[in-house]
Amino acid sequence: MKQKKLFLLVCAVVCVVVQLNAGEISFKIKKKYLNLPVSHQVDRAVMTFEIDGRTERSFEIRLAPGLADYWVFCDVSAFRGQKLKIIYKGEPGGLKKIYQADEIAGHEDLYKEVNRPQLHFTPKRG
C-alpha cells in the first residue's frame, strides 16, 4: 500500500515537472517563414506544429530561451491564413522569440559566414 502511494506521488511530481518545462504558442500564419532561435546550451526537445488539433510537423530542436547561437527557419506558407499552434516540450522561454517573416533570419549574411566553404554548393542551413 505504501509503495502504491509512493508511486502515485512520484507520478504526480513527474507530471508537474513535465508541464512546467513545456509551453505552447499560437499564430495566425500571415508570412512565408517562421524563424526559430537555436542554442547549443540547451537540450533538444520535441516541437510540434498543429492545425485544428492535427499534427502537421514534429521535430527536435534546441530552442534558445536566451541568446541564440543561430537561427533556423520553417516554411509555413502552406498554412497561410490558418491558426498554427506550436507545442514545445522543453524550456518554453524561447517560444516568445519565434517570429514570422517573408525572409529567413540572417538572409543578409547568407553564404558569407567565416567558416562556410565557398568553392562548392552548400545549403542555406544544416
PDB file of C-alpha atoms in Angstrom:
ATOM      1  CA  MET A   1       0.000   0.000   0.000  1.00  0.00           C
ATOM      2  CA  LYS A   2       2.853   2.409   0.854  1.00  0.00           C
ATOM      3  CA  GLN A   3       4.562   1.528  -2.412  1.00  0.00           C
ATOM      4  CA  LYS A   4       1.407   2.348  -4.349  1.00  0.00           C
ATOM      5  CA  LYS A   5       1.105   5.768  -2.633  1.00  0.00           C
ATOM      6  CA  LEU A   6       4.787   6.467  -3.247  1.00  0.00           C
ATOM      7  CA  PHE A   7       4.393   5.504  -6.901  1.00  0.00           C
ATOM      8  CA  LEU A   8       1.379   7.819  -7.308  1.00  0.00           C
ATOM      9  CA  LEU A   9       3.255  10.667  -5.615  1.00  0.00           C
ATOM     10  CA  VAL A  10       6.260  10.215  -7.913  1.00  0.00           C
ATOM     11  CA  CYS A  11       3.965  10.139 -10.967  1.00  0.00           C
ATOM     12  CA  ALA A  12       2.268  13.360  -9.844  1.00  0.00           C
ATOM     13  CA  VAL A  13       5.614  15.130  -9.338  1.00  0.00           C
ATOM     14  CA  VAL A  14       6.878  13.979 -12.742  1.00  0.00           C
ATOM     15  CA  CYS A  15       3.697  15.241 -14.420  1.00  0.00           C
ATOM     16  CA  VAL A  16       4.066  18.658 -12.768  1.00  0.00           C
ATOM     17  CA  VAL A  17       7.735  18.911 -13.789  1.00  0.00           C
ATOM     18  CA  VAL A  18       6.933  17.928 -17.383  1.00  0.00           C
ATOM     19  CA  GLN A  19       4.164  20.531 -17.533  1.00  0.00           C
ATOM     20  CA  LEU A  20       6.459  23.232 -16.127  1.00  0.00           C
ATOM     21  CA  ASN A  21       9.024  22.513 -18.839  1.00  0.00           C
ATOM     22  CA  ALA A  22       6.566  22.704 -21.712  1.00  0.00           C
ATOM     23  CA  GLY A  23       4.781  25.505 -23.431  1.00  0.00           C
ATOM     24  CA  GLU A  24       2.690  26.477 -26.372  1.00  0.00           C
ATOM     25  CA  ILE A  25       2.030  29.487 -28.528  1.00  0.00           C
ATOM     26  CA  SER A  26      -0.334  30.133 -31.439  1.00  0.00           C
ATOM     27  CA  PHE A  27      -0.033  32.273 -34.567  1.00  0.00           C
ATOM     28  CA  LYS A  28      -2.329  33.079 -37.443  1.00  0.00           C
ATOM     29  CA  ILE A  29       0.053  32.444 -40.319  1.00  0.00           C
ATOM     30  CA  LYS A  30       0.457  35.566 -42.448  1.00  0.00           C
ATOM     31  CA  LYS A  31       4.043  35.231 -43.701  1.00  0.00           C
ATOM     32  CA  LYS A  32       6.134  32.602 -45.503  1.00  0.00           C
ATOM     33  CA  TYR A  33       8.574  31.588 -42.734  1.00  0.00           C
ATOM     34  CA  LEU A  34       8.765  31.033 -39.008  1.00  0.00           C
ATOM     35  CA  ASN A  35      12.217  31.916 -37.692  1.00  0.00           C
ATOM     36  CA  LEU A  36      13.321  29.853 -34.676  1.00  0.00           C
ATOM     37  CA  PRO A  37      16.250  30.672 -32.347  1.00  0.00           C
ATOM     38  CA  VAL A  38      18.665  27.795 -31.593  1.00  0.00           C
ATOM     39  CA  SER A  39      21.187  27.435 -28.766  1.00  0.00           C
ATOM     40  CA  HIS A  40      23.745  24.704 -28.136  1.00  0.00           C
ATOM     41  CA  GLN A  41      23.475  25.474 -24.412  1.00  0.00           C
ATOM     42  CA  VAL A  42      20.124  23.685 -24.020  1.00  0.00           C
ATOM     43  CA  ASP A  43      18.995  20.101 -24.565  1.00  0.00           C
ATOM     44  CA  ARG A  44      16.918  19.064 -27.551  1.00  0.00           C
ATOM     45  CA  ALA A  45      13.175  18.767 -27.055  1.00  0.00           C
ATOM     46  CA  VAL A  46      10.243  17.969 -29.322  1.00  0.00           C
ATOM     47  CA  MET A  47       8.410  20.786 -31.069  1.00  0.00           C
ATOM     48  CA  THR A  48       5.053  20.050 -32.701  1.00  0.00           C
ATOM     49  CA  PHE A  49       3.056  22.155 -35.168  1.00  0.00           C
ATOM     50  CA  GLU A  50      -0.717  21.611 -35.019  1.00  0.00           C
ATOM     51  CA  ILE A  51      -3.522  22.949 -37.192  1.00  0.00           C
ATOM     52  CA  ASP A  52      -7.089  22.296 -35.985  1.00  0.00           C
ATOM     53  CA  GLY A  53      -5.783  19.683 -33.497  1.00  0.00           C
ATOM     54  CA  ARG A  54      -3.991  17.756 -36.261  1.00  0.00           C
ATOM     55  CA  THR A  55      -0.201  17.305 -36.068  1.00  0.00           C
ATOM     56  CA  GLU A  56       1.402  18.746 -39.196  1.00  0.00           C
ATOM     57  CA  ARG A  57       5.072  18.571 -38.177  1.00  0.00           C
ATOM     58  CA  SER A  58       7.066  17.271 -35.246  1.00  0.00           C
ATOM     59  CA  PHE A  59      10.823  17.592 -34.782  1.00  0.00           C
ATOM     60  CA  GLU A  60      13.557  18.019 -32.161  1.00  0.00           C
ATOM     61  CA  ILE A  61      15.141  21.425 -31.664  1.00  0.00           C
ATOM     62  CA  ARG A  62      17.339  23.220 -29.124  1.00  0.00           C
ATOM     63  CA  LEU A  63      15.075  26.263 -28.795  1.00  0.00           C
ATOM     64  CA  ALA A  64      17.062  29.150 -27.294  1.00  0.00           C
ATOM     65  CA  PRO A  65      15.449  30.757 -24.240  1.00  0.00           C
ATOM     66  CA  GLY A  66      18.256  33.358 -24.171  1.00  0.00           C
ATOM     67  CA  LEU A  67      20.799  34.447 -26.753  1.00  0.00           C
ATOM     68  CA  ALA A  68      20.563  32.365 -29.935  1.00  0.00           C
ATOM     69  CA  ASP A  69      23.701  30.770 -31.398  1.00  0.00           C
ATOM     70  CA  TYR A  70      21.962  30.809 -34.788  1.00  0.00           C
ATOM     71  CA  TRP A  71      18.507  30.846 -36.366  1.00  0.00           C
ATOM     72  CA  VAL A  72      16.691  28.199 -38.407  1.00  0.00           C
ATOM     73  CA  PHE A  73      13.505  28.574 -40.381  1.00  0.00           C
ATOM     74  CA  CYS A  74      10.399  26.603 -41.281  1.00  0.00           C
ATOM     75  CA  ASP A  75       8.459  27.299 -44.451  1.00  0.00           C
ATOM     76  CA  VAL A  76       4.858  27.641 -43.273  1.00  0.00           C
ATOM     77  CA  SER A  77       3.428  29.140 -46.463  1.00  0.00           C
ATOM     78  CA  ALA A  78       1.178  26.075 -46.880  1.00  0.00           C
ATOM     79  CA  PHE A  79      -0.605  27.128 -43.664  1.00  0.00           C
ATOM     80  CA  ARG A  80      -1.178  30.780 -44.653  1.00  0.00           C
ATOM     81  CA  GLY A  81      -4.425  32.099 -43.190  1.00  0.00           C
ATOM     82  CA  GLN A  82      -4.696  29.276 -40.654  1.00  0.00           C
ATOM     83  CA  LYS A  83      -4.054  29.254 -36.911  1.00  0.00           C
ATOM     84  CA  LEU A  84      -0.852  27.321 -36.127  1.00  0.00           C
ATOM     85  CA  LYS A  85      -0.338  26.011 -32.604  1.00  0.00           C
ATOM     86  CA  ILE A  86       3.268  25.310 -31.587  1.00  0.00           C
ATOM     87  CA  ILE A  87       3.823  22.944 -28.659  1.00  0.00           C
ATOM     88  CA  TYR A  88       7.335  22.692 -27.228  1.00  0.00           C
ATOM     89  CA  LYS A  89       8.221  20.032 -24.641  1.00  0.00           C
ATOM     90  CA  GLY A  90      11.345  21.844 -23.389  1.00  0.00           C
ATOM     91  CA  GLU A  91      12.123  25.180 -21.739  1.00  0.00           C
ATOM     92  CA  PRO A  92       9.344  27.443 -23.075  1.00  0.00           C
ATOM     93  CA  GLY A  93      11.287  30.726 -22.810  1.00  0.00           C
ATOM     94  CA  GLY A  94      12.280  30.639 -26.484  1.00  0.00           C
ATOM     95  CA  LEU A  95       8.693  30.440 -27.751  1.00  0.00           C
ATOM     96  CA  LYS A  96       8.270  34.199 -27.429  1.00  0.00           C
ATOM     97  CA  LYS A  97      11.282  34.710 -29.756  1.00  0.00           C
ATOM     98  CA  ILE A  98       9.717  32.803 -32.664  1.00  0.00           C
ATOM     99  CA  TYR A  99       8.515  35.191 -35.326  1.00  0.00           C
ATOM    100  CA  GLN A 100       7.004  35.231 -38.803  1.00  0.00           C
ATOM    101  CA  ALA A 101       8.717  36.878 -41.763  1.00  0.00           C
ATOM    102  CA  ASP A 102       8.870  36.726 -45.538  1.00  0.00           C
ATOM    103  CA  GLU A 103      12.679  36.402 -45.275  1.00  0.00           C
ATOM    104  CA  ILE A 104      14.750  33.947 -43.256  1.00  0.00           C
ATOM    105  CA  ALA A 105      16.674  35.326 -40.291  1.00  0.00           C
ATOM    106  CA  GLY A 106      20.208  36.202 -41.348  1.00  0.00           C
ATOM    107  CA  HIS A 107      19.457  36.301 -45.073  1.00  0.00           C
ATOM    108  CA  GLU A 108      21.697  39.341 -45.498  1.00  0.00           C
ATOM    109  CA  ASP A 109      24.784  37.323 -44.432  1.00  0.00           C
ATOM    110  CA  LEU A 110      23.817  34.077 -46.128  1.00  0.00           C
ATOM    111  CA  TYR A 111      26.812  32.337 -47.725  1.00  0.00           C
ATOM    112  CA  LYS A 112      29.192  34.928 -46.243  1.00  0.00           C
ATOM    113  CA  GLU A 113      29.847  33.119 -42.946  1.00  0.00           C
ATOM    114  CA  VAL A 114      33.529  32.885 -41.991  1.00  0.00           C
ATOM    115  CA  ASN A 115      33.724  29.064 -41.875  1.00  0.00           C
ATOM    116  CA  ARG A 116      31.377  28.264 -44.773  1.00  0.00           C
ATOM    117  CA  PRO A 117      33.124  26.676 -47.775  1.00  0.00           C
ATOM    118  CA  GLN A 118      32.832  28.969 -50.792  1.00  0.00           C
ATOM    119  CA  LEU A 119      34.061  26.668 -53.554  1.00  0.00           C
ATOM    120  CA  HIS A 120      31.119  24.244 -53.696  1.00  0.00           C
ATOM    121  CA  PHE A 121      27.391  24.240 -53.135  1.00  0.00           C
ATOM    122  CA  THR A 122      26.168  24.468 -49.521  1.00  0.00           C
ATOM    123  CA  PRO A 123      22.548  24.526 -48.320  1.00  0.00           C
ATOM    124  CA  LYS A 124      21.039  27.567 -46.595  1.00  0.00           C
ATOM    125  CA  ARG A 125      21.149  25.815 -43.210  1.00  0.00           C
ATOM    126  CA  GLY A 126      22.337  22.492 -41.943  1.00  0.00           C
TER     127      GLY A 126
END
